[in-house]
Coordinates of C-alpha atoms and ligand atoms in Angstrom, one line a residue:
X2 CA -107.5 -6.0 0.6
X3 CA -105.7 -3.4 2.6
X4 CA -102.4 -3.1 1.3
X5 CA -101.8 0.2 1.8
X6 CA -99.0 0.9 -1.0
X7 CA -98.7 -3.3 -1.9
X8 CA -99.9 -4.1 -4.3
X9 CA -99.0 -1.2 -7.2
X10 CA -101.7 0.3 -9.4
X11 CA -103.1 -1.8 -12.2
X12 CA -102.6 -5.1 -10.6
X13 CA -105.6 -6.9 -11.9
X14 CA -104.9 -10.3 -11.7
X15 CA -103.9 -11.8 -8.0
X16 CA -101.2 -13.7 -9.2
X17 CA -97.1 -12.7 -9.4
X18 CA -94.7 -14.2 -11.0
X19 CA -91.6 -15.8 -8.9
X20 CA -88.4 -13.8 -9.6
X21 CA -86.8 -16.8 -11.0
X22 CA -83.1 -16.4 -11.9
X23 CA -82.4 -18.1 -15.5
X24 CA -86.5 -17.9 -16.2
X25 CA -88.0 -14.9 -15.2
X26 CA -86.3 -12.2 -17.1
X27 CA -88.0 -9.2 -18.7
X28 CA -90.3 -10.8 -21.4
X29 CA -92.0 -13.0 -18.5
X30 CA -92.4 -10.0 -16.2
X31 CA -93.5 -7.7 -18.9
X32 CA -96.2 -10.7 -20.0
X33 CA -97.6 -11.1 -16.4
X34 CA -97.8 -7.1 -15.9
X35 CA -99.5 -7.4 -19.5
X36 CA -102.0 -9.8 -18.2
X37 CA -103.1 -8.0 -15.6
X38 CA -100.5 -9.8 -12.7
X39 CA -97.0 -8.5 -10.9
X40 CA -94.0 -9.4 -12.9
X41 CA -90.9 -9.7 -11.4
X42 CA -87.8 -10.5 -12.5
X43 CA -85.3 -12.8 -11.2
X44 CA -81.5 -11.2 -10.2
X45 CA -80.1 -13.8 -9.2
X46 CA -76.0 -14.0 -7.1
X47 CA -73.9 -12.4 -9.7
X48 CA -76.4 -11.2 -12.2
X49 CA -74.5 -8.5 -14.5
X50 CA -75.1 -4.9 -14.5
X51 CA -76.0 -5.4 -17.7
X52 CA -78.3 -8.5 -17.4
X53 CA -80.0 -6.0 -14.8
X54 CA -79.9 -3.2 -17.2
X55 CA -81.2 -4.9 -20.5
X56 CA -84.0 -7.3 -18.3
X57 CA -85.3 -4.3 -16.2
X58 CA -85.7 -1.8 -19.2
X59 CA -88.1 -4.3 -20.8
X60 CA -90.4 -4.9 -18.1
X61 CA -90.0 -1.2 -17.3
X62 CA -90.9 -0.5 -20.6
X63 CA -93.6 -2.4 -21.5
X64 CA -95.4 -3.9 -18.4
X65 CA -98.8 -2.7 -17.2
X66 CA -97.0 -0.6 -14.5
X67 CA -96.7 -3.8 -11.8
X68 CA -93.9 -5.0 -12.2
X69 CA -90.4 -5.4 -9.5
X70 CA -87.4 -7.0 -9.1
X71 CA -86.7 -10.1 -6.5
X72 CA -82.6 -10.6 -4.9
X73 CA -80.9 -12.8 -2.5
X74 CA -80.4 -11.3 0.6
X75 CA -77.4 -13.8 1.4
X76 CA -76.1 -12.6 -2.0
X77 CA -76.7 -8.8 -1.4
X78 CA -74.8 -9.4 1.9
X79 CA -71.5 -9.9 0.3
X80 CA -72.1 -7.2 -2.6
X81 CA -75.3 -4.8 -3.1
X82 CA -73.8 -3.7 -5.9
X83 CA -77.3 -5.9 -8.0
X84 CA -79.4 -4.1 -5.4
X85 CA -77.8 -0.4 -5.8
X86 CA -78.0 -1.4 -9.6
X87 CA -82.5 -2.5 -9.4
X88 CA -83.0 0.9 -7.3
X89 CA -81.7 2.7 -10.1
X90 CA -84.9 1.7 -12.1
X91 CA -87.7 3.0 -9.3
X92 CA -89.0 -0.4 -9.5
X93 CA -92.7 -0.4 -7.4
X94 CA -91.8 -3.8 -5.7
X95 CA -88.7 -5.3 -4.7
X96 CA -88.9 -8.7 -3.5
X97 CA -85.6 -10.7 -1.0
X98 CA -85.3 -13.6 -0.4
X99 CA -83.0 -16.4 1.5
X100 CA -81.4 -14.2 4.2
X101 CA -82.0 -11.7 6.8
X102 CA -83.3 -8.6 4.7
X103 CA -83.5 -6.2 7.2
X104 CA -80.8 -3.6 5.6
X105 CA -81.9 -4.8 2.1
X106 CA -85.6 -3.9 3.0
X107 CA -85.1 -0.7 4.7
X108 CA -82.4 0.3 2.0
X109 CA -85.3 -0.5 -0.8
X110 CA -87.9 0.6 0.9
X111 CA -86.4 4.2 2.1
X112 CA -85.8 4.4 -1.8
X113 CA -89.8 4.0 -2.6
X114 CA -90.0 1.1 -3.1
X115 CA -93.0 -1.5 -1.5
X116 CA -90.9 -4.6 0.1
X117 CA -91.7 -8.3 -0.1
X118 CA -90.0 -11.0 1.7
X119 CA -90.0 -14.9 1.0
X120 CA -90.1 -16.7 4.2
X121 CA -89.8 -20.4 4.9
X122 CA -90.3 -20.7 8.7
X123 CA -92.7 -19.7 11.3
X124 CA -89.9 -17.5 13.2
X125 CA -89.4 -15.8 9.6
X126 CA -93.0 -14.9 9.5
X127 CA -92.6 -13.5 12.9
X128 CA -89.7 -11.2 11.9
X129 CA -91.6 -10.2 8.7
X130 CA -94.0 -9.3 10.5
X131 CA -92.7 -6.7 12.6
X132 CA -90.3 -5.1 10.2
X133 CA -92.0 -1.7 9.4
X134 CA -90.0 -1.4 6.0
X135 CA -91.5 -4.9 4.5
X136 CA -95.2 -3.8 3.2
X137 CA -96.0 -7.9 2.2
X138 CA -95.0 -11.3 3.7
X139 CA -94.4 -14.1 0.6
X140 CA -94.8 -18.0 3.0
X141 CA -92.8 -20.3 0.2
X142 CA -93.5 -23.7 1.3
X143 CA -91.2 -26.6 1.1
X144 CA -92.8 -28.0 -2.1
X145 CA -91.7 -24.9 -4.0
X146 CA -89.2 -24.9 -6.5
X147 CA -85.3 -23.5 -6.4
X148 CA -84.1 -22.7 -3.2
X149 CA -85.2 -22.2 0.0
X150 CA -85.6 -23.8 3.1
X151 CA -87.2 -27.5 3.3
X152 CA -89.0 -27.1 6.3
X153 CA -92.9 -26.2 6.3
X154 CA -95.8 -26.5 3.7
X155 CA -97.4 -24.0 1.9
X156 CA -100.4 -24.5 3.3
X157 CA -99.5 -24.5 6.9
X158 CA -97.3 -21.6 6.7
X159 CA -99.8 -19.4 5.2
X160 CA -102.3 -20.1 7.6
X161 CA -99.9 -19.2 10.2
X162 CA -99.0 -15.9 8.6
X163 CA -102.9 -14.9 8.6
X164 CA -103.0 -15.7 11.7
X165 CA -100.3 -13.7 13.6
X166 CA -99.7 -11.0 10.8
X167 CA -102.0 -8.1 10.1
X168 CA -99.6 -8.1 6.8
X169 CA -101.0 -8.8 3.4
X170 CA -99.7 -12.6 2.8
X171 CA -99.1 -13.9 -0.1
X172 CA -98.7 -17.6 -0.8
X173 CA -95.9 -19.6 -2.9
X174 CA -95.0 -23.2 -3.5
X175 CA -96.5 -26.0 -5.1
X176 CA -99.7 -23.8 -6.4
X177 CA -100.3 -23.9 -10.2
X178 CA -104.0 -24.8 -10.9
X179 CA -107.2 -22.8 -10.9
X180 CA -107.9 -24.8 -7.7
X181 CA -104.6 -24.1 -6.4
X182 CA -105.2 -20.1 -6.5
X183 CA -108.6 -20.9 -5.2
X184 CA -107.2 -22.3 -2.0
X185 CA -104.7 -19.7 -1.2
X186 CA -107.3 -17.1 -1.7
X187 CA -109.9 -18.7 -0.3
X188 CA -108.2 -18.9 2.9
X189 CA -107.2 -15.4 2.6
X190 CA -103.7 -14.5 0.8
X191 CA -103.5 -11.2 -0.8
X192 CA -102.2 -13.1 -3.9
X193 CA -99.9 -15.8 -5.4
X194 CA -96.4 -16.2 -5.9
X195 CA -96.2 -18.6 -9.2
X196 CA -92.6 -20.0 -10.2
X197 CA -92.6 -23.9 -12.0
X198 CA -96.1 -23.4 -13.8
X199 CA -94.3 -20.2 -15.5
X200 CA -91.6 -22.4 -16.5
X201 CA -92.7 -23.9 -19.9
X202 CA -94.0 -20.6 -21.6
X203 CA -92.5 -18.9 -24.3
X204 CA -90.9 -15.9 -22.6
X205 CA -89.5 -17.7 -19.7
X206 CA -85.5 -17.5 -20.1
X207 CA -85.2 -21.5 -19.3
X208 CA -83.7 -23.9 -21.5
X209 CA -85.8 -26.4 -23.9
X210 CA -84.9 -29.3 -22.4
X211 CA -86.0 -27.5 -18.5
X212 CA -89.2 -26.6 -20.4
X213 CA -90.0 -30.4 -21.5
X214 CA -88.9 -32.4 -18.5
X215 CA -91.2 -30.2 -16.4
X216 CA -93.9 -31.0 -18.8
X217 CA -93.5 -34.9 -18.7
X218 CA -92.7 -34.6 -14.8
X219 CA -95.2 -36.1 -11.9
X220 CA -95.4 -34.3 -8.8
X221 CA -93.0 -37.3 -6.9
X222 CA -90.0 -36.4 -9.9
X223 CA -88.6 -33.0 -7.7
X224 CA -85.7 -33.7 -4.7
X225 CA -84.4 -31.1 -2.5
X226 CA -80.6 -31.0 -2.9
X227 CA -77.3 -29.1 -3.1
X228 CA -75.5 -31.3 -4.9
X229 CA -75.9 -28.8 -8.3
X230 CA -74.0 -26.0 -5.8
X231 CA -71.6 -27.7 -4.4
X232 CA -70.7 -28.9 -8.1
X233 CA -71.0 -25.6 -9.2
X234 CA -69.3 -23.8 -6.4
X235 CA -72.1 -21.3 -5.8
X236 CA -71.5 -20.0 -2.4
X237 CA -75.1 -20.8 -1.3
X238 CA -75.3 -20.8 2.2
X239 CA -75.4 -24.4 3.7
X240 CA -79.1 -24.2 5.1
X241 CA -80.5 -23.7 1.9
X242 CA -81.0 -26.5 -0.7
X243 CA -82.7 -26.3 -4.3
X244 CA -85.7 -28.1 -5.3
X245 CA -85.0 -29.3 -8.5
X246 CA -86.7 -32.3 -10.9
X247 CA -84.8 -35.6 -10.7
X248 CA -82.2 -36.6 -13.3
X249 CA -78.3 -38.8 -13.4
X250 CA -77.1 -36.5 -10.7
X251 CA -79.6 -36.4 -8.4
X252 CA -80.3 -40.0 -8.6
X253 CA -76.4 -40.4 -7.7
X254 CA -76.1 -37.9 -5.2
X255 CA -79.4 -36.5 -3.8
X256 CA -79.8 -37.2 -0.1
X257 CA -77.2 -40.2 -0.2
X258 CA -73.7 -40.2 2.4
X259 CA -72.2 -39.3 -1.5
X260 CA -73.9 -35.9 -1.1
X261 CA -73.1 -35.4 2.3
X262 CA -69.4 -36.3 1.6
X263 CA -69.2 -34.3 -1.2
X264 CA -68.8 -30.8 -0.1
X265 CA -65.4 -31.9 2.2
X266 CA -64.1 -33.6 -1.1
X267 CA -64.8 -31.0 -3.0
X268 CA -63.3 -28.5 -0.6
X269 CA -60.4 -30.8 -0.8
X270 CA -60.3 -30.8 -4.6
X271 CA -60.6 -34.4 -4.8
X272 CA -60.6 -35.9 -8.2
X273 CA -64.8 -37.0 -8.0
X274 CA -65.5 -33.5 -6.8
X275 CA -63.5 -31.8 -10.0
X276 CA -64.9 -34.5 -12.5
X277 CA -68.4 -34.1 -11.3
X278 CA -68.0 -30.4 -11.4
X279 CA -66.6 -30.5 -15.0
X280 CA -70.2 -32.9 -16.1
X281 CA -72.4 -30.2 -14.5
X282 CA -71.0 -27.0 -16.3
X283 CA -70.6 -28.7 -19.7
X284 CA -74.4 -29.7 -19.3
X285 CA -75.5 -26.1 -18.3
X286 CA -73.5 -24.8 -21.0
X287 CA -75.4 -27.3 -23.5
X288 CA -78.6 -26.9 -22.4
X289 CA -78.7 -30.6 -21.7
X290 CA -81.1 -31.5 -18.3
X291 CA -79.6 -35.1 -17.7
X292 CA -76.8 -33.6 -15.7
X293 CA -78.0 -30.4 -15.4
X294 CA -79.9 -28.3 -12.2
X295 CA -83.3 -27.8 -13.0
X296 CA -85.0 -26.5 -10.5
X297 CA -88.5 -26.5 -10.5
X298 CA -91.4 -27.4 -7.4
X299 CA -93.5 -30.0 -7.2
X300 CA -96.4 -28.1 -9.6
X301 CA -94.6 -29.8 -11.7
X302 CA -97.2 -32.5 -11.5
X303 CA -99.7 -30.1 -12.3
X304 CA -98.9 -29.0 -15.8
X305 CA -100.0 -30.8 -18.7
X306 CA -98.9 -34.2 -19.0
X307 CA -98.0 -34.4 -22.6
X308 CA -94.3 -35.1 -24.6
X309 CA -94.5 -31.7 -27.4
X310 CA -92.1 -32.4 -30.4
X311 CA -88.9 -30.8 -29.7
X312 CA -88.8 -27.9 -32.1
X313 CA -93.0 -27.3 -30.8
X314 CA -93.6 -24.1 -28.9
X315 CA -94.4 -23.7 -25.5
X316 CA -97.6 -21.3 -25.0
X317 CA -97.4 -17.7 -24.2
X318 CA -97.7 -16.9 -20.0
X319 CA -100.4 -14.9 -21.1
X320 CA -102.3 -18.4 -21.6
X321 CA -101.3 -19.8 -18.2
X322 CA -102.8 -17.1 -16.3
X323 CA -105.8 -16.9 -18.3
X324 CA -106.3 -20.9 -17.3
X325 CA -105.3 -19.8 -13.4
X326 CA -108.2 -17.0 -13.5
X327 CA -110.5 -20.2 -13.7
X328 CA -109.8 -19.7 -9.5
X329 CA -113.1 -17.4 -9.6
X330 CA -115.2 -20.0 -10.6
X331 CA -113.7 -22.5 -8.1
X332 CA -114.3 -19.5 -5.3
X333 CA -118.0 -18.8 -6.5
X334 CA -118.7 -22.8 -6.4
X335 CA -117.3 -23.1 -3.0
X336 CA -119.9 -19.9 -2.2
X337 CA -122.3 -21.3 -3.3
X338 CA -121.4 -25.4 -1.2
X339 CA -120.9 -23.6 1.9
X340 CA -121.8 -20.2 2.5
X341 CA -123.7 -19.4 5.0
Ligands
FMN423 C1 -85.9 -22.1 -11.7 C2 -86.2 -21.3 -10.4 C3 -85.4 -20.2 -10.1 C4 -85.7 -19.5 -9.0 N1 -84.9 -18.4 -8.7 C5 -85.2 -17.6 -7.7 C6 -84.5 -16.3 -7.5 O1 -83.6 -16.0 -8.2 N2 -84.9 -15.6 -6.4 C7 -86.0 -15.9 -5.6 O2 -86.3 -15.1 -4.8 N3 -86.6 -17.1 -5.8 C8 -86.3 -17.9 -6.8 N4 -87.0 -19.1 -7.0 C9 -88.0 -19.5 -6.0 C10 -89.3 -18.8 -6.3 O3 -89.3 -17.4 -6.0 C11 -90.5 -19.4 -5.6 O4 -90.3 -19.5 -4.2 C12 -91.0 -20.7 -6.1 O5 -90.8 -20.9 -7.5 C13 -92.5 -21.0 -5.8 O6 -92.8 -22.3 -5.9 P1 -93.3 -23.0 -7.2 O7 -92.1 -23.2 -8.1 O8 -93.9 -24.2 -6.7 O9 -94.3 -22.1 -7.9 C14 -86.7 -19.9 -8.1 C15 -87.5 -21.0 -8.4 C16 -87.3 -21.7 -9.6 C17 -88.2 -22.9 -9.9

């Protein structure tokens, strides 16, 4: 792997955590870096100076040394106040996403950091590609979780990338099985960008109730929506959408002429929009999913199947990528199949 100063010293593990605002804070970062992976942690559109301050100092403190911050370059656009805020830390990697990040990456970058940027379409791979300040190209595919664009799979994205990009690549979206990892490595990413299989641990910042549905989800329970937005008024912009698991709202809204109505009433204030907006933050605030976002990827289909009590622990992160290493054994048995 040539990755000149991507990926940081003591990365052990091919496998970083998504910088998932409301889940990956500091204790999840700090556990990946432990285990040997890239932690990141989420800063998401108007993440606190001191959200940024308390969540970096841990993984700062007690990672393994690989560790990073991801933004939103839409966000960063309006105030790079987070971004002034992250650089303050010396973080190794600093990850954008959802945006153009050319200022963001030359602005990160000219500060020492190594850049990574989430792409979601072939012409984004292109543009990646030839910015000298980004050291590592992140192809999310439409399966992921959160938001992004809905417009090309994991799969076929990353083999684009490796094909037109002398860049490192690494892959993100729908992976969250030894198998999974195999694949993207085996057709040659650097690494893997793992958000919705980090959900259910102990450190991730999620509620409960996120942490269970995932758990009891099938691979068919995630739409891609902005109904969750639009109800919260988060200034998004309109081309991206969320993938997030299925519940009252989106069975009311997602991809019905009520969701496509429902940004005009709710410019207009109408009384649907305002109630609707009112259901959404009192679940947030409550911790309750029915009428709640939570977003998560289709890997939710991947992690174990089972209902735990609801006072029962989720396992540590350090357990989930200890499973994912299993990809070396699905690598040497495909060595063994078909090498020549
Ligand atoms: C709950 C959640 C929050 C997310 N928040 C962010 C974020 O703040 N910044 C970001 O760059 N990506 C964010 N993402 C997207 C991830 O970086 C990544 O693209 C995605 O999780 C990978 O797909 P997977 O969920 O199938 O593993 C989020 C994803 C989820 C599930």
């Amino acid at each position: 792997m040539d990755f000149s100063r991507f990926p940081p010293r003591n990365l052990h593990l091919p496998i970083i955590n998504a910088p998932m605002a409301g889940a990956a804070g500091g204790a999840l970062a700090s556990a990946v870096s432990r285990a040997g992976g890239l932690g990141l942690v989420g800063v998401g559109h108007g993440a606190s100076p001191e959200y940024i301050e308390r969540e970096l100092s841990i993984v700062a403190d007690n990672g393994n040394g690989a560790w990073g911050a991801g933004l939103m370059s839409w966000s960063l656009d309006r105030d790079s106040t987070a971004l002034s805020k992250v650089l303050e830390y010396q973080p190794p990697v600093v990850a954008f996403a959802a945006g153009d990040p050319t200022n963001h990456a030359r602005t990160a970058n000219e500060a020492g950091s190594a850049v990574v940027v989430q792409v979601g379409t072939s012409t984004e791979v292109m543009a990646a590609a030839a910015d000298r300040h980004i050291a590592a190209i992140v192809v999310r595919g439409s399966e992921a979780g959160g938001h992004g664009l809905n417009e090309v799979s994991t799969f076929t994205l990353l083999q684009f990338a490796l094909r037109n990009s002398s860049k490192p690549v690494i892959a993100a979206g729908g992976i969250g099985s030894p198998q999974g990892v195999a694949a993207a490595l085996g057709a040659g990413a650097s690494a893997v960008w793992i958000g919705t299989r980090l959900i259910p641990t102990a450190e991730s910042l999620a509620s409960s109730d996120h942490k269970r549905r995932i758990l009891r989800a099938s691979a068919e329970d995630t739409v891609y929506t902005s109904v969750f937005d639009i109800a919260l008024g988060t200034p998004w912009p309109h081309e991206y959408g969320g993938r997030t698991l299925v519940n009252e709202v989106t069975a009311e809204y997602a991809g019905t002429a009520k969701e496509a109505a429902l940004r005009t009433a709710s410019e207009q204030g109408s009384p649907e929009a305002n109630e609707l907006s009112s259901r959404v933050k009192a679940a947030r605030a409550s911790g309750d999913g029915s009428a709640s976002p939570l977003y998560a990827g289709q890997a939710a289909g991947l992690v174990a199947n089972d209902s735990p009590a609801p006072d029962s622990d989720f396992p540590p992160a350090a357990d989930v990528l200890a499973e994912l290493g299993g990809f070396r054994e699905c690598l040497a048995n495909a060595a063994r199949l078909w090498a020549v």
